[in-house]
């Protein structure tokens, strides 16, 4: 594990911000590290407001999109809301279709079959639209590279509005409107929205056109927050506002589908992390194991009893998904071993029997053992399909672009991508991808990194600090939970391994006579020897709260330990 301490920010900026906000320099340091240097920026960070959301009409083509939808409504046209089968796509479809149906009945939804149609806009979907007399398709979380598909639809007099957040290719599709803040010619002030976020901006523009306010749209923000959490987009700017208010909806008045998914969770207040690990995998499981339509049915159902029925079916899909990804991960690790590929710069594995719905999860799991850019292939029709996952600071999309001659198609972003290729090109692609990564990756990036915000003493930790850190929530990319380092810490004789196989570590630590703190290190059981006989150590950790028998106390959630 590689420890990297963030550079200390400009001390004058820190002092000035600390004085202006009347906080200590540790909190001011954490803020400046996150790009927050003024009172107004701090206000927006600590007190996000719906007023901080940008005017949706600043997005290129938004006026065209709204005009085409309003024309469709005036002319009584059938509108098809089309989206990807993952969390971002299914929440986006639920959001846009739910909003449109609140005042217009001729709206249907379409999620492509993960296995028959694959990712993105499909010819099958366009044929469905033609057969059922849909003249307008709103595509969400996909479509930015679907040049041929849109041309096919245009020949059939079916118009498209694309709402996407992936990187465009060299050519944009000839749709009526292409909403994507990553377009080179789009000057929208924030380009880190997820697909559901772009869908929300479309709804916001339609609402503005209909003299509705943001308060009228609050009921949709549980969907947006779920997509932001699942798609691992930066929780900055608009995403921070949408995530914060969306979490409030999830915790106070969620739609029946989300309520049904979380009703067995014991926690009083769910965080972004809970959304990532509890809500998102279950919504995803529908598209992975059965069909994304099941997720949309759950998220658009207003009868709680029916939602609970859907949720129990999805719970079973999620159990099946867990079994599958566990088994495939074991097989993939064995394949790496058998091929003698433990020391390579990449992992590229393939079996025609692997379930296409879980290969993305397997790719993530494999990086836990072999930390390097990873691609997992399986058979899909007469081609191979794959999911790719990267490591921190390495752009896997660029690496795939350099191997594009071997691929049929690919899409995605810096840390995750999907692709298809002909089976006869697999070996050549695998070789080319290994070569490109070897030539372009810095060796440090192949070692997992812990980024430390600041070195502090244990005496700095108290309830007031915890209260202030709570206000940094919601945490996520570009605003991660602060990680601290403390030197010359000793365990007071309490250290022990816990859990099955004693894989976790439990300590009670002090520093130079400071108050003691309980500490827990998940997966750190193999470091027990570093904690014994009161030998001094350096720890890095997050500060957490532990509730036991109704008593809440501060505890340290250890990330790693080193001898002092």
Coordinates of C-alpha atoms in Angstrom, one line a residue, residues 46-497:
X46 CA -21.8 23.5 3.8
X47 CA -25.3 24.8 2.9
X48 CA -26.1 23.6 -0.6
X49 CA -29.2 25.2 -2.0
X50 CA -31.5 24.3 -4.9
X51 CA -30.9 27.9 -6.0
X52 CA -27.3 26.9 -6.7
X53 CA -28.5 24.7 -9.6
X54 CA -27.7 26.1 -13.1
X55 CA -30.2 27.2 -15.6
X56 CA -30.9 24.1 -17.7
X57 CA -31.2 26.2 -20.8
X58 CA -27.4 26.9 -20.6
X59 CA -27.0 23.3 -21.9
X60 CA -26.5 23.2 -25.7
X61 CA -29.6 22.0 -27.5
X62 CA -31.9 22.2 -24.4
X63 CA -34.2 24.7 -26.2
X64 CA -34.5 22.3 -29.2
X65 CA -35.2 19.3 -26.8
X66 CA -38.0 21.2 -25.0
X67 CA -39.6 22.5 -28.2
X68 CA -39.7 19.0 -29.7
X69 CA -41.3 17.5 -26.6
X70 CA -43.9 20.2 -26.4
X71 CA -44.7 19.8 -30.1
X72 CA -45.1 16.0 -29.5
X73 CA -47.6 16.8 -26.7
X74 CA -49.5 19.3 -28.8
X75 CA -49.8 16.8 -31.6
X76 CA -50.7 13.9 -29.4
X77 CA -47.6 11.9 -30.5
X78 CA -46.4 8.7 -28.7
X79 CA -43.1 9.3 -26.8
X80 CA -40.8 6.4 -26.0
X81 CA -38.3 6.9 -23.1
X82 CA -35.3 4.7 -23.7
X83 CA -32.4 4.1 -21.3
X84 CA -29.6 1.8 -20.4
X85 CA -30.1 -1.2 -18.1
X86 CA -27.9 -0.1 -15.3
X87 CA -28.7 2.1 -12.3
X88 CA -28.0 5.4 -14.1
X89 CA -30.2 4.4 -17.1
X90 CA -33.1 2.8 -15.2
X91 CA -33.3 5.7 -12.7
X92 CA -33.2 8.2 -15.6
X93 CA -36.0 6.4 -17.5
X94 CA -38.1 6.3 -14.3
X95 CA -37.5 10.0 -13.7
X96 CA -38.2 11.3 -17.2
X97 CA -41.2 9.0 -17.9
X98 CA -42.6 9.6 -14.4
X99 CA -42.4 13.4 -14.9
X100 CA -44.0 13.3 -18.4
X101 CA -46.8 10.9 -17.3
X102 CA -47.7 13.4 -14.6
X103 CA -49.4 15.5 -17.3
X104 CA -49.3 13.5 -20.5
X105 CA -50.5 9.9 -21.0
X106 CA -48.9 8.8 -24.3
X107 CA -45.5 7.8 -22.8
X108 CA -43.9 4.3 -22.7
X109 CA -40.5 3.1 -21.5
X110 CA -38.0 0.8 -23.2
X111 CA -34.9 -0.8 -21.7
X112 CA -32.8 -2.9 -24.1
X113 CA -32.2 -6.5 -23.1
X114 CA -28.6 -6.7 -21.8
X115 CA -28.1 -10.0 -23.7
X116 CA -30.1 -9.8 -26.9
X117 CA -29.5 -6.1 -27.6
X118 CA -26.5 -5.1 -25.5
X119 CA -25.6 -1.6 -24.4
X120 CA -27.1 1.5 -25.8
X121 CA -29.6 2.3 -28.5
X122 CA -30.5 -0.8 -30.5
X123 CA -32.0 -1.4 -33.9
X124 CA -34.5 -3.7 -32.1
X125 CA -35.6 -0.8 -30.0
X126 CA -36.1 1.5 -33.0
X127 CA -38.1 -1.3 -34.8
X128 CA -40.2 -1.6 -31.6
X129 CA -40.9 2.2 -31.8
X130 CA -41.8 2.0 -35.5
X131 CA -44.1 -1.0 -35.0
X132 CA -45.9 0.8 -32.2
X133 CA -46.1 4.2 -33.8
X134 CA -43.7 6.2 -31.6
X135 CA -42.4 9.2 -33.3
X136 CA -40.1 10.6 -30.6
X137 CA -37.6 8.7 -28.6
X138 CA -35.8 10.3 -25.6
X139 CA -32.6 8.3 -25.0
X140 CA -31.0 8.5 -21.5
X141 CA -27.5 7.5 -20.4
X142 CA -26.7 6.4 -23.9
X143 CA -26.7 7.4 -27.6
X144 CA -23.8 9.9 -27.8
X145 CA -21.9 7.6 -30.3
X146 CA -25.0 6.0 -31.9
X147 CA -24.5 7.7 -35.3
X148 CA -25.8 4.8 -37.4
X149 CA -28.7 4.0 -35.1
X150 CA -30.0 7.6 -35.3
X151 CA -29.6 7.6 -39.1
X152 CA -31.7 4.4 -39.2
X153 CA -34.4 6.1 -37.0
X154 CA -34.4 9.2 -39.2
X155 CA -35.1 7.1 -42.2
X156 CA -38.2 5.9 -40.4
X157 CA -39.3 9.4 -39.4
X158 CA -38.6 8.7 -35.7
X159 CA -36.9 11.7 -34.0
X160 CA -34.4 11.3 -31.2
X161 CA -33.4 13.5 -28.2
X162 CA -30.2 12.2 -26.7
X163 CA -29.4 12.8 -23.0
X164 CA -25.9 11.4 -22.3
X165 CA -22.9 12.1 -20.2
X166 CA -20.3 9.9 -21.9
X167 CA -17.5 11.2 -24.1
X168 CA -18.7 12.0 -27.7
X169 CA -16.9 10.4 -30.7
X170 CA -15.6 12.3 -33.7
X171 CA -19.2 12.7 -35.0
X172 CA -22.4 13.6 -33.2
X173 CA -25.5 11.7 -34.1
X174 CA -28.0 13.7 -36.3
X175 CA -30.7 13.8 -33.5
X176 CA -33.1 16.7 -33.0
X177 CA -31.2 17.5 -29.8
X178 CA -28.0 16.1 -28.2
X179 CA -27.8 17.0 -24.5
X180 CA -24.3 16.1 -23.2
X181 CA -22.2 18.5 -21.1
X182 CA -19.1 16.8 -22.4
X183 CA -19.7 18.0 -26.0
X184 CA -16.8 20.3 -27.0
X185 CA -19.3 23.0 -28.1
X186 CA -21.3 22.9 -24.9
X187 CA -20.5 25.7 -22.5
X188 CA -22.7 24.4 -19.7
X189 CA -20.9 25.3 -16.4
X190 CA -20.8 21.7 -15.0
X191 CA -19.8 18.6 -17.0
X192 CA -19.8 15.9 -14.3
X193 CA -23.5 15.1 -14.3
X194 CA -24.5 11.4 -14.6
X195 CA -27.1 10.3 -17.2
X196 CA -29.9 10.7 -14.7
X197 CA -28.6 14.1 -13.9
X198 CA -28.8 15.1 -17.6
X199 CA -32.3 13.7 -17.6
X200 CA -33.1 15.8 -14.5
X201 CA -31.9 19.0 -16.4
X202 CA -34.3 18.2 -19.2
X203 CA -37.1 17.8 -16.7
X204 CA -36.0 21.0 -15.0
X205 CA -36.2 22.8 -18.4
X206 CA -39.7 21.4 -19.1
X207 CA -40.9 22.4 -15.7
X208 CA -39.6 25.9 -16.1
X209 CA -41.4 26.1 -19.4
X210 CA -44.6 25.0 -17.5
X211 CA -44.1 27.6 -14.7
X212 CA -43.3 24.9 -12.2
X213 CA -40.6 25.4 -9.5
X214 CA -37.8 23.2 -8.2
X215 CA -39.9 22.4 -5.2
X216 CA -42.3 20.6 -7.6
X217 CA -39.4 18.3 -8.7
X218 CA -38.1 17.4 -5.2
X219 CA -39.9 14.0 -5.4
X220 CA -37.6 12.9 -8.2
X221 CA -34.4 13.6 -6.4
X222 CA -34.2 10.2 -4.7
X223 CA -33.7 8.8 -8.2
X224 CA -31.0 11.3 -9.0
X225 CA -29.1 10.8 -5.8
X226 CA -29.2 7.0 -6.4
X227 CA -27.7 7.4 -9.8
X228 CA -25.0 9.9 -8.6
X229 CA -23.9 7.4 -6.0
X230 CA -24.0 4.3 -8.3
X231 CA -22.2 6.0 -11.2
X232 CA -19.4 7.2 -9.0
X233 CA -19.4 10.7 -10.5
X234 CA -17.7 13.6 -8.5
X235 CA -19.9 14.8 -5.7
X236 CA -19.1 18.5 -6.4
X237 CA -21.0 21.4 -7.8
X238 CA -24.5 20.4 -9.0
X239 CA -24.0 16.8 -8.1
X240 CA -23.4 17.8 -4.4
X241 CA -26.7 19.8 -4.4
X242 CA -28.7 17.0 -6.1
X243 CA -27.1 14.3 -3.9
X244 CA -27.8 16.2 -0.6
X245 CA -31.4 16.9 -1.4
X246 CA -31.9 13.5 -2.9
X247 CA -30.6 11.8 0.3
X248 CA -33.1 13.9 2.3
X249 CA -35.9 12.5 0.1
X250 CA -34.6 8.9 0.5
X251 CA -34.5 9.4 4.3
X252 CA -37.8 11.2 4.7
X253 CA -40.2 10.5 1.9
X254 CA -38.8 8.0 -0.6
X255 CA -40.9 6.6 -3.5
X256 CA -42.4 3.2 -2.6
X257 CA -39.9 1.2 -4.7
X258 CA -36.9 2.6 -2.8
X259 CA -38.8 2.4 0.5
X260 CA -39.4 -1.3 -0.2
X261 CA -35.7 -1.9 -0.9
X262 CA -34.4 -0.3 2.3
X263 CA -37.2 -1.2 4.8
X264 CA -35.1 -4.0 6.4
X265 CA -32.1 -1.8 6.9
X266 CA -31.6 -1.1 10.6
X267 CA -29.9 2.4 10.2
X268 CA -32.0 5.5 10.9
X269 CA -30.2 7.7 8.3
X270 CA -28.8 6.4 5.0
X271 CA -25.7 7.9 3.6
X272 CA -24.3 8.0 0.0
X273 CA -22.2 4.9 1.0
X274 CA -25.4 3.0 2.0
X275 CA -27.0 3.9 -1.4
X276 CA -23.8 2.6 -3.2
X277 CA -23.9 -0.7 -1.2
X278 CA -27.6 -1.3 -0.5
X279 CA -29.8 0.3 -3.0
X280 CA -27.7 0.4 -6.2
X281 CA -26.7 -3.3 -6.4
X282 CA -30.3 -4.3 -6.0
X283 CA -31.5 -2.0 -8.8
X284 CA -28.6 -3.3 -11.0
X285 CA -29.3 -6.9 -10.2
X286 CA -32.6 -6.7 -12.2
X287 CA -30.8 -5.8 -15.4
X288 CA -27.9 -8.2 -14.7
X289 CA -30.0 -11.3 -13.9
X290 CA -33.5 -10.7 -15.4
X291 CA -34.3 -7.5 -17.2
X292 CA -33.9 -3.7 -16.6
X293 CA -37.6 -3.3 -17.1
X294 CA -38.1 -4.9 -13.6
X295 CA -36.0 -2.0 -12.1
X296 CA -38.2 0.6 -13.9
X297 CA -41.3 -1.2 -12.7
X298 CA -40.1 -1.0 -9.1
X299 CA -39.0 2.6 -9.3
X300 CA -42.2 3.8 -10.9
X301 CA -44.7 1.8 -8.8
X302 CA -46.8 3.9 -6.4
X303 CA -48.5 1.1 -4.5
X304 CA -46.3 0.0 -1.6
X305 CA -47.6 -3.6 -1.5
X306 CA -46.9 -4.1 -5.2
X307 CA -43.5 -2.4 -4.7
X308 CA -42.7 -4.8 -1.9
X309 CA -43.5 -7.7 -4.2
X310 CA -41.1 -6.3 -6.9
X311 CA -38.5 -5.7 -4.2
X312 CA -38.6 -9.3 -2.9
X313 CA -38.1 -10.6 -6.5
X314 CA -35.2 -8.2 -7.0
X315 CA -33.7 -9.3 -3.6
X316 CA -33.6 -12.9 -5.1
X317 CA -31.9 -11.6 -8.3
X318 CA -29.3 -9.9 -6.1
X319 CA -28.6 -13.1 -4.2
X320 CA -28.1 -14.9 -7.5
X321 CA -25.8 -12.2 -8.7
X322 CA -23.6 -12.5 -5.6
X323 CA -23.2 -16.2 -6.1
X324 CA -22.3 -15.7 -9.8
X325 CA -19.8 -13.0 -9.3
X326 CA -18.1 -14.9 -6.5
X327 CA -17.8 -18.1 -8.6
X328 CA -16.6 -16.2 -11.8
X329 CA -14.0 -14.3 -9.7
X330 CA -12.6 -17.6 -8.5
X331 CA -12.4 -18.9 -12.0
X332 CA -10.8 -15.7 -13.4
X333 CA -8.1 -15.7 -10.7
X334 CA -7.3 -19.3 -11.5
X335 CA -7.0 -18.4 -15.2
X336 CA -4.5 -15.7 -14.4
X337 CA -2.5 -18.2 -12.3
X338 CA -2.6 -20.9 -15.0
X339 CA -1.5 -18.5 -17.7
X340 CA 1.4 -17.3 -15.4
X341 CA 0.1 -13.7 -15.8
X342 CA 0.5 -12.5 -12.2
X343 CA 3.3 -10.0 -13.1
X344 CA 1.7 -8.4 -16.1
X345 CA 0.7 -4.8 -16.4
X346 CA -2.9 -5.8 -17.2
X347 CA -5.5 -8.4 -16.6
X348 CA -7.4 -9.6 -19.6
X349 CA -9.4 -12.8 -19.1
X350 CA -12.1 -14.7 -21.0
X351 CA -14.5 -17.6 -20.7
X352 CA -17.5 -18.1 -23.0
X353 CA -19.5 -19.5 -20.0
X354 CA -19.3 -16.4 -17.8
X355 CA -22.5 -14.5 -17.2
X356 CA -22.5 -11.2 -19.1
X357 CA -24.5 -9.5 -16.3
X358 CA -21.7 -9.7 -13.7
X359 CA -18.4 -9.3 -15.6
X360 CA -18.2 -5.6 -14.6
X361 CA -18.4 -6.6 -10.9
X362 CA -15.8 -9.4 -11.5
X363 CA -13.4 -6.8 -13.2
X364 CA -13.7 -4.7 -10.0
X365 CA -13.1 -7.7 -7.8
X366 CA -10.0 -8.8 -9.8
X367 CA -8.4 -5.4 -9.2
X368 CA -8.5 -6.1 -5.4
X369 CA -6.1 -9.0 -6.0
X370 CA -4.1 -7.8 -9.0
X371 CA -4.2 -4.0 -8.9
X372 CA -4.0 -3.0 -12.6
X373 CA -6.2 -2.2 -15.6
X374 CA -8.6 -5.1 -16.0
X375 CA -10.9 -6.4 -18.7
X376 CA -13.2 -9.4 -18.4
X377 CA -14.6 -10.9 -21.6
X378 CA -17.5 -13.4 -22.2
X379 CA -19.3 -14.7 -25.3
X380 CA -22.2 -12.5 -26.5
X381 CA -23.9 -13.9 -29.7
X382 CA -21.2 -14.3 -32.3
X383 CA -18.9 -11.7 -30.7
X384 CA -17.1 -11.3 -27.3
X385 CA -18.3 -8.6 -25.0
X386 CA -16.3 -7.1 -22.1
X387 CA -16.3 -4.8 -19.1
X388 CA -13.2 -2.8 -18.2
X389 CA -12.2 -1.3 -14.9
X390 CA -9.1 0.9 -14.3
X391 CA -6.9 1.9 -11.4
X392 CA -6.7 5.4 -9.9
X393 CA -5.3 8.1 -12.2
X394 CA -5.1 5.8 -15.3
X395 CA -7.4 6.6 -18.3
X396 CA -8.6 3.2 -19.6
X397 CA -10.7 4.9 -22.3
X398 CA -7.5 6.4 -23.9
X399 CA -5.8 2.9 -23.7
X400 CA -8.8 1.3 -25.5
X401 CA -8.7 4.1 -28.1
X402 CA -5.1 3.1 -28.9
X403 CA -6.3 -0.5 -29.5
X404 CA -9.4 0.5 -31.4
X405 CA -8.3 -1.4 -34.6
X406 CA -9.0 -4.7 -32.8
X407 CA -12.4 -3.7 -31.5
X408 CA -15.9 -3.6 -33.0
X409 CA -17.1 -0.9 -30.7
X410 CA -16.3 0.6 -27.3
X411 CA -17.5 3.3 -25.0
X412 CA -17.1 4.6 -21.5
X413 CA -14.9 6.9 -19.5
X414 CA -11.6 7.2 -17.6
X415 CA -12.3 4.4 -15.1
X416 CA -14.8 2.1 -16.7
X417 CA -15.7 1.0 -20.2
X418 CA -17.5 -1.6 -22.3
X419 CA -16.5 -3.1 -25.6
X420 CA -17.2 -5.8 -28.2
X421 CA -14.8 -7.6 -30.6
X422 CA -14.7 -10.6 -32.9
X423 CA -13.4 -13.7 -31.2
X424 CA -10.5 -14.1 -33.7
X425 CA -9.2 -10.6 -32.6
X426 CA -9.1 -11.4 -28.9
X427 CA -5.4 -12.5 -28.7
X428 CA -4.2 -9.6 -30.8
X429 CA -6.3 -7.1 -28.7
X430 CA -5.0 -8.7 -25.4
X431 CA -1.4 -8.3 -26.6
X432 CA -2.0 -4.7 -27.8
X433 CA -3.7 -3.6 -24.6
X434 CA -0.8 -5.0 -22.5
X435 CA 1.7 -3.2 -24.7
X436 CA -0.2 0.2 -24.6
X437 CA -0.6 0.0 -20.8
X438 CA 3.0 -1.0 -20.2
X439 CA 4.2 2.0 -22.3
X440 CA 1.9 4.6 -20.7
X441 CA 1.3 3.7 -17.1
X442 CA 3.5 5.0 -14.3
X443 CA 4.7 2.1 -12.2
X444 CA 3.4 3.9 -9.0
X445 CA -0.1 3.6 -10.3
X446 CA 0.1 -0.2 -10.0
X447 CA 0.3 0.0 -6.2
X448 CA -2.9 0.9 -4.4
X449 CA -2.8 4.4 -2.9
X450 CA -4.1 5.8 0.3
X451 CA -4.3 9.6 0.1
X452 CA -3.9 11.3 3.4
X453 CA -5.4 14.7 4.0
X454 CA -3.5 15.7 7.1
X455 CA -1.3 14.6 10.0
X456 CA -3.0 15.2 13.3
X457 CA -2.5 14.2 17.0
X458 CA -5.1 12.0 18.8
X459 CA -5.7 15.0 21.1
X460 CA -7.2 16.9 18.0
X461 CA -10.0 14.3 17.8
X462 CA -13.2 15.3 19.7
X463 CA -16.9 15.6 19.2
X464 CA -16.7 19.1 17.8
X465 CA -14.3 17.9 15.0
X466 CA -16.7 15.0 14.3
X467 CA -19.7 17.4 14.0
X468 CA -17.8 19.6 11.5
X469 CA -16.6 16.6 9.5
X470 CA -20.3 15.4 9.3
X471 CA -21.1 18.7 7.5
X472 CA -18.6 17.7 4.7
X473 CA -21.1 15.0 3.7
X474 CA -22.2 13.7 1.3
X475 CA -18.8 12.2 0.5
X476 CA -17.7 10.8 -2.8
X477 CA -15.2 11.4 -5.6
X478 CA -13.4 14.8 -5.2
X479 CA -14.8 15.1 -1.7
X480 CA -13.8 11.8 -0.1
X481 CA -14.1 11.1 3.6
X482 CA -11.0 12.8 5.1
X483 CA -8.1 10.4 5.9
X484 CA -5.8 11.3 8.8
X485 CA -2.3 10.1 9.8
X486 CA -1.0 9.9 13.4
X487 CA 2.5 8.9 14.4
X488 CA 3.9 7.2 17.5
X489 CA 0.6 5.5 18.5
X490 CA 0.6 2.4 20.7
X491 CA -2.0 -0.2 21.4
X492 CA -2.8 -0.5 25.1
X493 CA -2.7 -4.3 25.1
X494 CA -6.2 -4.7 23.6
X495 CA -5.1 -5.7 20.1
X496 CA -6.8 -8.8 18.7
X497 CA -8.0 -10.3 15.4

